XYZ file of C-alpha atoms in Angstrom:
274
model
C 22.111 -17.177 -13.157
C 19.603 -16.844 -10.125
C 21.165 -18.269 -6.965
C 18.966 -19.848 -4.297
C 18.907 -19.133 -0.030
C 18.775 -23.139 -0.539
C 22.029 -23.522 -1.389
C 24.955 -22.651 -3.688
C 26.634 -25.819 -4.769
C 28.227 -24.137 -7.466
C 29.856 -21.521 -5.800
C 30.847 -23.689 -2.933
C 33.093 -25.503 -4.970
C 34.341 -21.996 -6.610
C 34.811 -20.723 -3.626
C 36.437 -23.981 -1.970
C 39.106 -24.895 -5.486
C 39.125 -21.752 -6.872
C 40.773 -19.235 -4.733
C 42.591 -21.972 -3.695
C 44.368 -22.547 -7.080
C 45.732 -19.142 -7.407
C 47.332 -19.654 -4.420
C 45.715 -16.740 -2.357
C 43.783 -19.351 0.172
C 43.239 -18.098 3.522
C 42.190 -21.025 6.563
C 39.045 -20.698 8.529
C 40.926 -19.080 11.657
C 42.548 -16.352 9.465
C 41.735 -12.988 11.178
C 42.287 -9.622 9.241
C 45.551 -7.597 9.650
C 44.936 -4.272 11.197
C 44.769 -1.968 7.728
C 46.892 0.877 7.060
C 45.361 4.089 6.178
C 45.712 6.396 2.981
C 45.013 9.722 1.808
C 43.526 9.855 -1.358
C 41.980 12.698 -3.187
C 39.503 14.197 -0.724
C 39.437 11.160 1.462
C 41.131 8.452 3.214
C 40.937 4.145 2.841
C 42.089 1.219 4.159
C 43.983 -1.072 3.082
C 44.037 -4.567 4.873
C 46.553 -7.036 3.580
C 46.576 -10.815 4.439
C 49.760 -11.746 3.807
C 53.524 -10.806 1.453
C 52.416 -12.980 -1.761
C 52.586 -10.875 -4.929
C 49.494 -10.077 -7.316
C 46.371 -11.420 -4.645
C 42.515 -10.118 -6.087
C 41.484 -7.280 -4.680
C 37.801 -6.050 -2.692
C 36.570 -2.761 -2.946
C 34.173 -2.027 -0.478
C 32.236 1.085 -0.432
C 29.932 1.439 2.712
C 26.576 2.392 3.035
C 24.907 5.089 5.090
C 22.314 6.579 3.665
C 24.261 9.073 1.949
C 24.906 10.900 5.216
C 26.657 8.685 7.778
C 29.122 5.736 8.152
C 32.546 5.092 7.539
C 35.429 2.947 6.165
C 35.286 1.345 9.431
C 31.959 0.296 8.988
C 33.482 -3.103 7.830
C 31.665 -5.711 10.345
C 32.760 -9.200 9.627
C 33.757 -8.146 5.883
C 38.248 -7.713 6.581
C 38.237 -11.474 8.737
C 35.760 -12.511 5.260
C 38.239 -11.698 2.976
C 41.727 -12.745 4.587
C 39.901 -16.092 5.056
C 39.912 -15.506 0.940
C 42.956 -14.514 0.958
C 41.950 -11.295 -0.959
C 43.931 -7.860 -0.425
C 40.341 -5.562 1.351
C 39.947 -1.749 0.375
C 37.596 0.079 2.762
C 36.851 3.387 0.893
C 35.700 6.594 2.900
C 33.855 9.283 0.544
C 32.705 12.782 1.450
C 28.729 13.160 3.271
C 25.507 15.215 2.804
C 25.078 18.253 3.451
C 28.496 19.456 3.377
C 28.875 17.915 -0.122
C 26.052 15.976 -2.444
C 25.949 13.003 -4.490
C 27.607 13.924 -7.440
C 30.304 14.670 -5.833
C 30.448 11.146 -3.934
C 29.907 9.482 -6.926
C 32.910 11.370 -7.974
C 34.999 10.690 -4.255
C 33.990 6.710 -5.123
C 35.293 6.755 -8.794
C 38.204 8.702 -7.169
C 39.259 6.295 -4.818
C 38.613 3.472 -6.787
C 41.195 4.356 -9.704
C 43.300 5.263 -6.751
C 43.662 1.564 -5.841
C 44.022 0.193 -9.451
C 47.046 2.558 -9.651
C 48.672 1.978 -6.599
C 47.819 -1.692 -4.999
C 50.174 -3.773 -6.955
C 52.427 -1.710 -4.157
C 50.782 -3.835 -1.617
C 51.058 -7.106 -2.672
C 47.389 -6.584 -4.945
C 46.621 -6.720 -9.002
C 44.133 -4.547 -9.843
C 43.645 -6.806 -12.856
C 41.411 -8.021 -10.564
C 39.467 -6.057 -8.482
C 36.154 -6.508 -7.298
C 33.789 -3.731 -6.052
C 31.551 -4.373 -3.231
C 29.200 -1.579 -2.520
C 26.638 -2.105 0.615
C 23.083 -0.081 0.932
C 24.382 3.609 -0.518
C 28.064 2.626 -1.611
C 26.174 -0.086 -4.039
C 24.514 3.216 -5.305
C 27.696 4.710 -5.752
C 29.667 2.086 -6.456
C 27.153 0.993 -9.748
C 26.921 4.170 -11.195
C 30.858 4.596 -11.243
C 31.533 1.436 -12.933
C 28.523 1.262 -14.723
C 29.249 4.758 -16.198
C 32.948 4.357 -16.421
C 34.166 6.836 -14.131
C 35.643 3.656 -12.294
C 37.733 2.209 -14.830
C 37.254 -0.910 -15.814
C 36.537 -3.944 -12.732
C 36.800 -7.711 -12.425
C 33.139 -8.057 -11.162
C 30.510 -5.715 -9.460
C 28.373 -6.214 -6.395
C 25.556 -4.395 -5.603
C 24.156 -5.174 -1.930
C 20.929 -4.288 -1.341
C 20.392 -0.866 -2.396
C 16.633 0.405 -4.458
C 17.896 3.378 -6.230
C 18.902 1.973 -9.501
C 16.483 4.283 -11.203
C 15.683 7.336 -9.255
C 12.585 8.281 -11.218
C 10.969 4.061 -11.375
C 11.535 4.424 -7.658
C 9.648 7.893 -7.085
C 6.671 6.227 -8.930
C 6.773 3.285 -6.657
C 6.282 5.548 -3.644
C 3.070 7.173 -5.564
C 5.254 10.337 -6.232
C 6.705 10.612 -2.785
C 9.692 9.244 -1.499
C 10.972 9.163 1.608
C 12.646 11.671 3.462
C 15.924 10.290 2.850
C 15.564 9.972 -0.962
C 14.406 13.624 -1.616
C 17.592 14.168 0.782
C 19.685 12.944 -1.480
C 18.138 13.714 -4.689
C 16.413 17.062 -4.263
C 16.621 17.551 -8.148
C 14.318 15.558 -10.600
C 16.151 17.174 -13.388
C 19.280 14.889 -12.084
C 17.542 11.809 -11.269
C 18.713 10.413 -14.826
C 21.974 10.311 -14.543
C 22.874 9.331 -10.991
C 20.541 6.205 -11.975
C 22.917 3.438 -12.343
C 19.900 1.656 -14.374
C 20.877 4.514 -17.030
C 24.536 4.552 -16.676
C 23.988 0.742 -18.171
C 26.080 0.492 -21.658
C 28.723 3.739 -21.037
C 31.227 1.509 -20.502
C 32.026 -2.007 -20.358
C 29.809 -3.935 -18.074
C 31.702 -6.110 -16.135
C 30.261 -9.788 -14.220
C 27.880 -8.418 -11.426
C 25.925 -9.759 -8.359
C 22.478 -8.204 -7.629
C 21.653 -9.165 -3.343
C 18.421 -7.416 -1.871
C 17.096 -7.740 1.252
C 13.248 -7.503 3.116
C 13.119 -3.335 2.135
C 10.344 -2.028 0.808
C 10.925 -2.099 -2.782
C 14.361 -3.285 -2.851
C 13.105 -6.480 -4.599
C 10.981 -4.544 -7.385
C 13.859 -2.344 -8.087
C 16.166 -4.643 -8.124
C 14.397 -6.611 -10.552
C 14.716 -3.370 -13.062
C 17.810 -3.203 -12.872
C 18.448 -6.606 -13.455
C 16.180 -6.601 -16.693
C 18.223 -3.565 -17.944
C 21.827 -5.257 -17.315
C 19.952 -8.135 -18.964
C 18.985 -6.404 -22.149
C 22.663 -4.767 -22.715
C 24.029 -8.555 -22.883
C 25.179 -8.555 -19.372
C 26.593 -11.339 -17.199
C 23.810 -10.949 -13.941
C 23.484 -13.269 -10.993
C 21.156 -12.813 -7.884
C 20.916 -13.637 -4.635
C 17.098 -12.866 -3.394
C 17.294 -12.444 0.345
C 13.889 -11.181 0.815
C 12.900 -13.834 3.159
C 15.884 -14.111 4.949
C 17.534 -10.746 5.734
C 16.409 -7.189 7.061
C 18.459 -4.426 5.615
C 21.054 -4.832 8.602
C 21.020 -9.056 8.735
C 21.909 -8.900 4.753
C 25.482 -6.625 5.314
C 26.421 -8.477 8.834
C 25.497 -11.803 7.029
C 29.090 -11.680 5.052
C 31.439 -13.558 7.370
C 33.844 -16.237 7.043
C 32.546 -19.668 6.337
C 29.031 -18.637 6.529
C 26.260 -19.599 4.194
C 23.545 -17.916 2.623
C 24.432 -14.283 1.080
C 27.929 -14.910 2.102
C 28.665 -17.899 0.213
C 27.135 -16.768 -3.237
C 28.872 -13.476 -2.644
C 32.060 -15.590 -1.920
C 31.309 -17.771 -5.154
C 30.813 -14.881 -7.275
C 34.537 -13.622 -6.229
C 36.138 -17.634 -7.063
C 34.239 -17.474 -10.624
C 35.806 -13.711 -11.625
C 39.434 -13.681 -10.440
């Protein structure tokens, strides 16, 4: 299913009625509560709980930052977006380069998602209704760990604007000379296959997936490679082409309460799968 930038009628209907039918609908003006910070394994995560009802759907957010910078506080308007929909939001930290490596970052993200599954009921969440949203480098880590099974089963996966789905293919797109950011993150070519989410497809059950992309060079093409591999494996895949609408920075800031465009697409995807 392809989601047009011009509208998301079906998703709008789901967002308006789907979460409300579950009894977790927020109000347009609802703001997120202050988060509770919890230690998991090597790092920490923040839990935003919008109310006292039990069995709420859960949105796990994995931030970006080029595998080097960023932290769980880089949530933009996502807490208010989640609160409006009655979702518990969990924003996770993971260790950064150069003090660690991408394989260890993936282990951190998998550990965080598994922690949420085991513990979120204590905060009113339903672990069976867990959507994972990763942005940029966080989308790479989220996709890798969900698709290879280390993160365990989830209700849905949102890959929000990243190009490193197939690292060898990305290197070819750059004529064998990837930018320094990618060379630093993936210095060993022998590891590219096992660090590529596209190559993890089929290792575990594939949840419904939403793939979005901005105007960043090669993101549309790399997203197409990933989408084709998912669909060839029988996955349910929705897409949102933001390449004529958003920069890389804009596409994450666009997720906001009551917003249209990619935010409405994400809202509809969540409503359809929890």
